Amino acid sequence: MSETYTKAQFQAAANIVTKLPKDGPIKLGNDDKLQFYGLYKRAPGMFDFEGKAKLKAYEEMSDVTPEQAWTRYVNKLLPLLEQAGDSASIEVIKSAV
């Protein structure tokens, strides 16, 4: 079973995702962006993604509680950060309170 994360940890993860450089080591595909968007939207907030896919991604998370969305969001990001060797961002998330 995966670890549960707090709202502060989720917000730290969301801040990292929004600042990922397009030419950086983590390349998010459209599906990843939409999944992050859907989880973020379910755990209130807003990203600047375009198109009908926003609503679909959000609706796909309609049965997810904010706490579940925080956890899924962080669990989706951590492996990407690990793969990129971004231990500083991992520490920011893990130490957020």
PDB file of C-alpha atoms in Angstrom:
ATOM      1  CA  MET A   1       0.000   0.000   0.000  1.00  0.00           C
ATOM      2  CA  SER A   2       1.289   3.437  -0.829  1.00  0.00           C
ATOM      3  CA  GLU A   3       1.923   6.239   1.605  1.00  0.00           C
ATOM      4  CA  THR A   4      -0.739   8.908   2.207  1.00  0.00           C
ATOM      5  CA  TYR A   5       0.322  12.519   1.718  1.00  0.00           C
ATOM      6  CA  THR A   6      -0.845  15.761   3.304  1.00  0.00           C
ATOM      7  CA  LYS A   7      -2.266  18.804   1.577  1.00  0.00           C
ATOM      8  CA  ALA A   8       1.058  20.604   2.094  1.00  0.00           C
ATOM      9  CA  GLN A   9       2.928  17.755   0.406  1.00  0.00           C
ATOM     10  CA  PHE A  10       0.412  17.777  -2.441  1.00  0.00           C
ATOM     11  CA  GLN A  11       0.842  21.540  -2.848  1.00  0.00           C
ATOM     12  CA  ALA A  12       4.635  21.131  -2.908  1.00  0.00           C
ATOM     13  CA  ALA A  13       4.280  18.471  -5.618  1.00  0.00           C
ATOM     14  CA  ALA A  14       1.863  20.635  -7.635  1.00  0.00           C
ATOM     15  CA  ASN A  15       4.275  23.557  -7.437  1.00  0.00           C
ATOM     16  CA  ILE A  16       7.048  21.349  -8.824  1.00  0.00           C
ATOM     17  CA  VAL A  17       4.869  20.084 -11.690  1.00  0.00           C
ATOM     18  CA  THR A  18       3.856  23.600 -12.742  1.00  0.00           C
ATOM     19  CA  LYS A  19       7.515  24.654 -12.865  1.00  0.00           C
ATOM     20  CA  LEU A  20       8.867  21.672 -14.816  1.00  0.00           C
ATOM     21  CA  PRO A  21      10.869  23.070 -17.744  1.00  0.00           C
ATOM     22  CA  LYS A  22       9.821  21.772 -21.162  1.00  0.00           C
ATOM     23  CA  ASP A  23      13.453  20.958 -21.936  1.00  0.00           C
ATOM     24  CA  GLY A  24      14.148  19.419 -18.513  1.00  0.00           C
ATOM     25  CA  PRO A  25      14.799  15.771 -17.651  1.00  0.00           C
ATOM     26  CA  ILE A  26      11.123  15.026 -16.889  1.00  0.00           C
ATOM     27  CA  LYS A  27       9.035  14.916 -20.065  1.00  0.00           C
ATOM     28  CA  LEU A  28       5.311  14.784 -19.342  1.00  0.00           C
ATOM     29  CA  GLY A  29       3.164  13.365 -22.096  1.00  0.00           C
ATOM     30  CA  ASN A  30      -0.327  14.687 -22.692  1.00  0.00           C
ATOM     31  CA  ASP A  31      -1.836  11.762 -20.756  1.00  0.00           C
ATOM     32  CA  ASP A  32       0.395  12.558 -17.770  1.00  0.00           C
ATOM     33  CA  LYS A  33      -0.526  16.250 -17.941  1.00  0.00           C
ATOM     34  CA  LEU A  34      -4.208  15.397 -18.072  1.00  0.00           C
ATOM     35  CA  GLN A  35      -3.948  12.977 -15.173  1.00  0.00           C
ATOM     36  CA  PHE A  36      -2.075  15.552 -13.074  1.00  0.00           C
ATOM     37  CA  TYR A  37      -4.700  18.106 -14.084  1.00  0.00           C
ATOM     38  CA  GLY A  38      -7.589  15.821 -13.146  1.00  0.00           C
ATOM     39  CA  LEU A  39      -6.068  15.037  -9.758  1.00  0.00           C
ATOM     40  CA  TYR A  40      -5.217  18.685  -9.144  1.00  0.00           C
ATOM     41  CA  LYS A  41      -8.690  19.812 -10.150  1.00  0.00           C
ATOM     42  CA  ARG A  42     -10.217  17.209  -7.853  1.00  0.00           C
ATOM     43  CA  ALA A  43      -8.076  18.603  -5.020  1.00  0.00           C
ATOM     44  CA  PRO A  44      -9.164  22.186  -5.777  1.00  0.00           C
ATOM     45  CA  GLY A  45      -6.960  24.406  -7.903  1.00  0.00           C
ATOM     46  CA  MET A  46      -6.341  25.310 -11.550  1.00  0.00           C
ATOM     47  CA  PHE A  47      -3.714  24.665 -14.242  1.00  0.00           C
ATOM     48  CA  ASP A  48      -3.607  26.285 -17.638  1.00  0.00           C
ATOM     49  CA  PHE A  49      -4.226  23.257 -19.905  1.00  0.00           C
ATOM     50  CA  GLU A  50      -6.357  23.709 -22.985  1.00  0.00           C
ATOM     51  CA  GLY A  51      -9.215  21.863 -24.606  1.00  0.00           C
ATOM     52  CA  LYS A  52     -12.111  19.571 -23.844  1.00  0.00           C
ATOM     53  CA  ALA A  53      -9.738  17.099 -22.217  1.00  0.00           C
ATOM     54  CA  LYS A  54      -9.735  19.233 -19.055  1.00  0.00           C
ATOM     55  CA  LEU A  55     -13.344  18.517 -18.304  1.00  0.00           C
ATOM     56  CA  LYS A  56     -12.956  14.834 -19.126  1.00  0.00           C
ATOM     57  CA  ALA A  57      -9.911  14.486 -16.878  1.00  0.00           C
ATOM     58  CA  TYR A  58     -11.774  16.234 -14.071  1.00  0.00           C
ATOM     59  CA  GLU A  59     -14.887  14.109 -14.480  1.00  0.00           C
ATOM     60  CA  GLU A  60     -12.787  10.943 -14.393  1.00  0.00           C
ATOM     61  CA  MET A  61     -11.796  11.932 -10.854  1.00  0.00           C
ATOM     62  CA  SER A  62     -15.342  12.623  -9.642  1.00  0.00           C
ATOM     63  CA  ASP A  63     -15.296   9.710  -7.191  1.00  0.00           C
ATOM     64  CA  VAL A  64     -11.906  10.692  -5.749  1.00  0.00           C
ATOM     65  CA  THR A  65     -11.781  12.541  -2.435  1.00  0.00           C
ATOM     66  CA  PRO A  66      -9.397  15.494  -2.089  1.00  0.00           C
ATOM     67  CA  GLU A  67      -7.187  13.380   0.187  1.00  0.00           C
ATOM     68  CA  GLN A  68      -7.064  10.572  -2.378  1.00  0.00           C
ATOM     69  CA  ALA A  69      -6.260  13.099  -5.117  1.00  0.00           C
ATOM     70  CA  TRP A  70      -3.371  14.561  -3.078  1.00  0.00           C
ATOM     71  CA  THR A  71      -1.956  11.085  -2.569  1.00  0.00           C
ATOM     72  CA  ARG A  72      -2.371   9.961  -6.185  1.00  0.00           C
ATOM     73  CA  TYR A  73      -0.815  13.205  -7.420  1.00  0.00           C
ATOM     74  CA  VAL A  74       2.255  12.844  -5.205  1.00  0.00           C
ATOM     75  CA  ASN A  75       2.530   9.105  -5.969  1.00  0.00           C
ATOM     76  CA  LYS A  76       2.478   9.892  -9.698  1.00  0.00           C
ATOM     77  CA  LEU A  77       5.168  12.573  -9.412  1.00  0.00           C
ATOM     78  CA  LEU A  78       7.662  10.896  -7.047  1.00  0.00           C
ATOM     79  CA  PRO A  79       8.798   8.162  -9.492  1.00  0.00           C
ATOM     80  CA  LEU A  80       9.336  10.800 -12.189  1.00  0.00           C
ATOM     81  CA  LEU A  81      11.456  12.862  -9.813  1.00  0.00           C
ATOM     82  CA  GLU A  82      13.380   9.750  -8.750  1.00  0.00           C
ATOM     83  CA  GLN A  83      14.005   8.812 -12.383  1.00  0.00           C
ATOM     84  CA  ALA A  84      15.290  12.337 -13.060  1.00  0.00           C
ATOM     85  CA  GLY A  85      17.511  12.200  -9.970  1.00  0.00           C
ATOM     86  CA  ASP A  86      15.749  15.213  -8.460  1.00  0.00           C
ATOM     87  CA  SER A  87      16.271  14.365  -4.799  1.00  0.00           C
ATOM     88  CA  ALA A  88      15.865  18.020  -3.777  1.00  0.00           C
ATOM     89  CA  SER A  89      12.270  18.128  -5.038  1.00  0.00           C
ATOM     90  CA  ILE A  90      11.540  14.763  -3.425  1.00  0.00           C
ATOM     91  CA  GLU A  91      12.805  16.142  -0.114  1.00  0.00           C
ATOM     92  CA  VAL A  92      10.652  19.283  -0.513  1.00  0.00           C
ATOM     93  CA  ILE A  93       7.567  17.093  -0.896  1.00  0.00           C
ATOM     94  CA  LYS A  94       8.450  14.623   1.860  1.00  0.00           C
ATOM     95  CA  SER A  95       9.273  17.375   4.354  1.00  0.00           C
ATOM     96  CA  ALA A  96       6.261  19.600   3.625  1.00  0.00           C
ATOM     97  CA  VAL A  97       3.934  19.962   6.604  1.00  0.00           C
TER      98      VAL A  97
END
